[in-house]
Short mmCIF file of C-alpha atoms and ligand atoms in Angstrom, two decimals:
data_model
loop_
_atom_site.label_atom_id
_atom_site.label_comp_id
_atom_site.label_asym_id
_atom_site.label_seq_id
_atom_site.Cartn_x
_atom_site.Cartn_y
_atom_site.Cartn_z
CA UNK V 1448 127.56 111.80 75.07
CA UNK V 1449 129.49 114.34 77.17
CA UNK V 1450 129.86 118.38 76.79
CA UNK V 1451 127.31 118.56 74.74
CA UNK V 1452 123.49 119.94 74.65
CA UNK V 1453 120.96 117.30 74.03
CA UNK V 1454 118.62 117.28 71.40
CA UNK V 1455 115.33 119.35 72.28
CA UNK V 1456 113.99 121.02 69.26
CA UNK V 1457 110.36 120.98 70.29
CA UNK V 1458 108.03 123.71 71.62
CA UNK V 1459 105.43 121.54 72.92
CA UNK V 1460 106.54 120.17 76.41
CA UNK V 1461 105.25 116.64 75.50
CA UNK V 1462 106.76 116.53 72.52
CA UNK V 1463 109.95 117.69 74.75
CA UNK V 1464 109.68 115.44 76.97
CA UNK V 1465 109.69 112.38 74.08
CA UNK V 1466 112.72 113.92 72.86
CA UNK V 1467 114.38 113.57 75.73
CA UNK V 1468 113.50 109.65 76.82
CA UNK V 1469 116.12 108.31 74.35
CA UNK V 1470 118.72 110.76 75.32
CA UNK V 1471 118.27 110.37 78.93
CA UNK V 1472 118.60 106.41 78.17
CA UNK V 1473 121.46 106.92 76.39
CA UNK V 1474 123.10 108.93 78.85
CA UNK V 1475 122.52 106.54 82.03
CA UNK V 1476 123.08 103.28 80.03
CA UNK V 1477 126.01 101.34 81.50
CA UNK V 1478 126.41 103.78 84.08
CA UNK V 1479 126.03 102.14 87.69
CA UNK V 1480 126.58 105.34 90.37
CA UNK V 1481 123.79 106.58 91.14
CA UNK V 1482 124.84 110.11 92.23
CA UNK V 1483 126.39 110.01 88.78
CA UNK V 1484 123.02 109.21 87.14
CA UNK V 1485 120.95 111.87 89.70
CA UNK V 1486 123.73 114.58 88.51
CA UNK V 1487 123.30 113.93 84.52
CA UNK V 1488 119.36 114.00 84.96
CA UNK V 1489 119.11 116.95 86.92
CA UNK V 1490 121.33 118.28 84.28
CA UNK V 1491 119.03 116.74 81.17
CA UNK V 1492 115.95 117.65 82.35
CA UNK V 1493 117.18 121.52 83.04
CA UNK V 1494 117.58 121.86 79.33
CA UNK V 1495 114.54 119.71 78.61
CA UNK V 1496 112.21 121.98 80.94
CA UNK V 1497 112.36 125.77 79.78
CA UNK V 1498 110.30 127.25 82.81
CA UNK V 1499 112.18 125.77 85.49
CA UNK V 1500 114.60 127.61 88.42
CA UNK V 1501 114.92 124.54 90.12
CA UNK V 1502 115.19 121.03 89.38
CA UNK V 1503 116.72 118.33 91.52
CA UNK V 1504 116.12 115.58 93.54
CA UNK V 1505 115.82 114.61 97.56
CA UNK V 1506 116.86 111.40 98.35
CA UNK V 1507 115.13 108.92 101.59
CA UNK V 1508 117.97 108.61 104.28
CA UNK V 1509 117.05 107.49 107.40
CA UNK V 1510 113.07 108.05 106.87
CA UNK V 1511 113.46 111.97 105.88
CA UNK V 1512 114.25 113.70 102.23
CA UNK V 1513 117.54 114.72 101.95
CA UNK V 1514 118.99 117.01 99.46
CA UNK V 1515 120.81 115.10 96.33
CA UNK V 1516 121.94 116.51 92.77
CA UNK V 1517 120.21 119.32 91.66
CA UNK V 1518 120.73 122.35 89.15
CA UNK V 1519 119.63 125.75 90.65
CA UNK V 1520 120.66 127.71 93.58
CA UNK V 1521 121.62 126.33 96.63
CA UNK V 1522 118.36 124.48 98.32
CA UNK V 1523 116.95 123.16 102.08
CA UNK V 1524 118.87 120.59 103.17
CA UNK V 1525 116.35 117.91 105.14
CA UNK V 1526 112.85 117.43 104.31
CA UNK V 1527 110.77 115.86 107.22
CA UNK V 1528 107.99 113.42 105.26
CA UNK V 1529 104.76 114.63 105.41
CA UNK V 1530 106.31 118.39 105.05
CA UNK V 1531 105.72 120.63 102.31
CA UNK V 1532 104.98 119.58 98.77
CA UNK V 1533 108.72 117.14 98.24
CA UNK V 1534 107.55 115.59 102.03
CA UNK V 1535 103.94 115.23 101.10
CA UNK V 1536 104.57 113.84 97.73
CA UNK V 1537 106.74 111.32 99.21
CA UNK V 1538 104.39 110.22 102.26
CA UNK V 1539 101.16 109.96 99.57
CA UNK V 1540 103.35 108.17 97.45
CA UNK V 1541 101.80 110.96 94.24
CA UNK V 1542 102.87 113.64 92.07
CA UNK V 1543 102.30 117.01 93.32
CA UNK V 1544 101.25 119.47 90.97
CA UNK V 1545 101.52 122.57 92.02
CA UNK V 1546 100.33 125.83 90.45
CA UNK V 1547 100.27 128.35 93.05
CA UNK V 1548 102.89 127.39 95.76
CA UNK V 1549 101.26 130.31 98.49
CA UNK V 1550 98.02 128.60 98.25
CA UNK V 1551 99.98 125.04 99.51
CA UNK V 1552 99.46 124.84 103.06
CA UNK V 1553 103.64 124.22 104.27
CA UNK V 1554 104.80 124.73 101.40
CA UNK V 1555 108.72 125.20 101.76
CA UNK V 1556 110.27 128.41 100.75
CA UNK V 1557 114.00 127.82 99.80
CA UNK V 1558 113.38 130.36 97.20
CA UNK V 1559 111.06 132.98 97.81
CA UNK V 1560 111.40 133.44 93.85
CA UNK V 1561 109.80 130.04 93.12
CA UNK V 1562 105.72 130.24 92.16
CA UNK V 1563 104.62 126.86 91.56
CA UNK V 1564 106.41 123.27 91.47
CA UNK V 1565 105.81 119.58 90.51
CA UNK V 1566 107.24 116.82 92.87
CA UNK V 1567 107.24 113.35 91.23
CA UNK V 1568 108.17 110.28 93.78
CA UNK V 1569 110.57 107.38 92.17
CA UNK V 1570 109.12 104.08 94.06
CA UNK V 1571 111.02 101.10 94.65
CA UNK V 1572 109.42 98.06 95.65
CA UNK V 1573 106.14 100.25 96.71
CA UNK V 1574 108.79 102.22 98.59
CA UNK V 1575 109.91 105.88 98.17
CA UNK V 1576 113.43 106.25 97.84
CA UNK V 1577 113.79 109.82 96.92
CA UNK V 1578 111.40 112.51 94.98
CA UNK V 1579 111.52 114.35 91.63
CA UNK V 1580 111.55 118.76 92.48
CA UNK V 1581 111.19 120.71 89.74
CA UNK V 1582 110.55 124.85 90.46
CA UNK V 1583 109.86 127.33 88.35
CA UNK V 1584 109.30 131.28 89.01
CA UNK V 1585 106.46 131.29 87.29
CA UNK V 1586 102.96 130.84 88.23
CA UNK V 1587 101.33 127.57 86.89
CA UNK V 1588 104.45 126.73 84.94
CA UNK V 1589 103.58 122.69 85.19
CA UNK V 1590 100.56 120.41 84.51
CA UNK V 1591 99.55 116.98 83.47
CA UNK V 1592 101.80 116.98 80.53
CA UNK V 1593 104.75 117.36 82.60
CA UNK V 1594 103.11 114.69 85.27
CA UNK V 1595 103.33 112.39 81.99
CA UNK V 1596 106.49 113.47 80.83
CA UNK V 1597 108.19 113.14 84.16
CA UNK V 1598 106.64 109.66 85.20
CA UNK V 1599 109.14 107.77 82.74
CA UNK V 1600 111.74 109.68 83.61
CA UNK V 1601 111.27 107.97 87.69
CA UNK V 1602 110.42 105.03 86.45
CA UNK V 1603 113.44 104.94 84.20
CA UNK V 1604 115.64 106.12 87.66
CA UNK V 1605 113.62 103.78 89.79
CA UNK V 1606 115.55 100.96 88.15
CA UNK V 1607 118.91 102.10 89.25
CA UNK V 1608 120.38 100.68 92.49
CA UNK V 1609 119.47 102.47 95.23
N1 SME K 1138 109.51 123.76 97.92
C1 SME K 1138 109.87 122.44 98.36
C2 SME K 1138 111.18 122.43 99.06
C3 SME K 1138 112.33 122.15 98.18
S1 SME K 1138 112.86 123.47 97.32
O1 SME K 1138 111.78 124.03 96.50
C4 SME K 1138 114.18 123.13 96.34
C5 SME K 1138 108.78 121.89 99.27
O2 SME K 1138 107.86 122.59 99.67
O3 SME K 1138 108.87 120.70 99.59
#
């Protein structure tokens, strides 16, 4: 697979989010560099999630976030843990839904466009070794179906060598 647009015919974002499983499969399988891998998801999971702006990931390096492959306009670089919804995601170990991103104490502005956000950690070994960011300009864009459809998407990058 390369060039082309996956296959996401569905309107319901579950439904979406099956489609894409086997594709995203298919696209890492046999692959082994991870930036590689990060790049191609990013990339999948813009087409797979209509109401995004954002959607990329932040990477652990030397116990803070740090910014990895993304799709979307240029982002913060470093992410302190425990700071705004990627730093508190990754420090409470949880996904972060979040519908109204002014309503999340520290919440961290690199686009004052951006209205709510989901933050999914991928853990290693009980260890966080980077987070899931997906924005989107409009308010409430994500909930538990995209919490669902996102955590075997980590769990399928959480096997890749970090
Ligand atoms: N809003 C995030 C920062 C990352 S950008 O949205 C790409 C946060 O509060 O952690």
């Amino acid at each position: 697979m390369s060039g082309e647009s996956l296959a996401i015919g569905a309107t319901d974002k579950a439904a979406r989010y099956d489609e894409l499983m086997p594709q995203l499969r298919a696209l890492l399988d046999g692959e082994p560099d991870l930036i590689a891998n990060l790049a191609n998801t990013a990339a999948a999971l813009r087409e797979c999630i209509t109401a995004a702006s954002w959607i990329g990931f932040y990477v652990m390096r030397g116990g803070e976030l740090v910014l990895g492959p993304f799709q979307g306009k240029v982002a913060c670089v470093r992410i302190a843990l425990g700071r705004g919804v990627c730093g508190t995601a990754a420090a409470e170990r949880r996904t972060l839904v979040v519908p109204d991103v002014d309503r999340f104490p520290g919440h961290i502005a690199c686009d004052a466009g951006s209205r709510s956000e989901i933050v999914v950690p991928i853990v290693v070994g009980g260890r966080v070794v980077a987070v899931l960011d997906v924005d989107s300009y409009e308010p409430a864009a994500f909930d538990d179906a995209d919490a669902a459809g996102l955590a075997p998407v980590c769990d399928l990058l959480a096997t890749l060598s970090w």
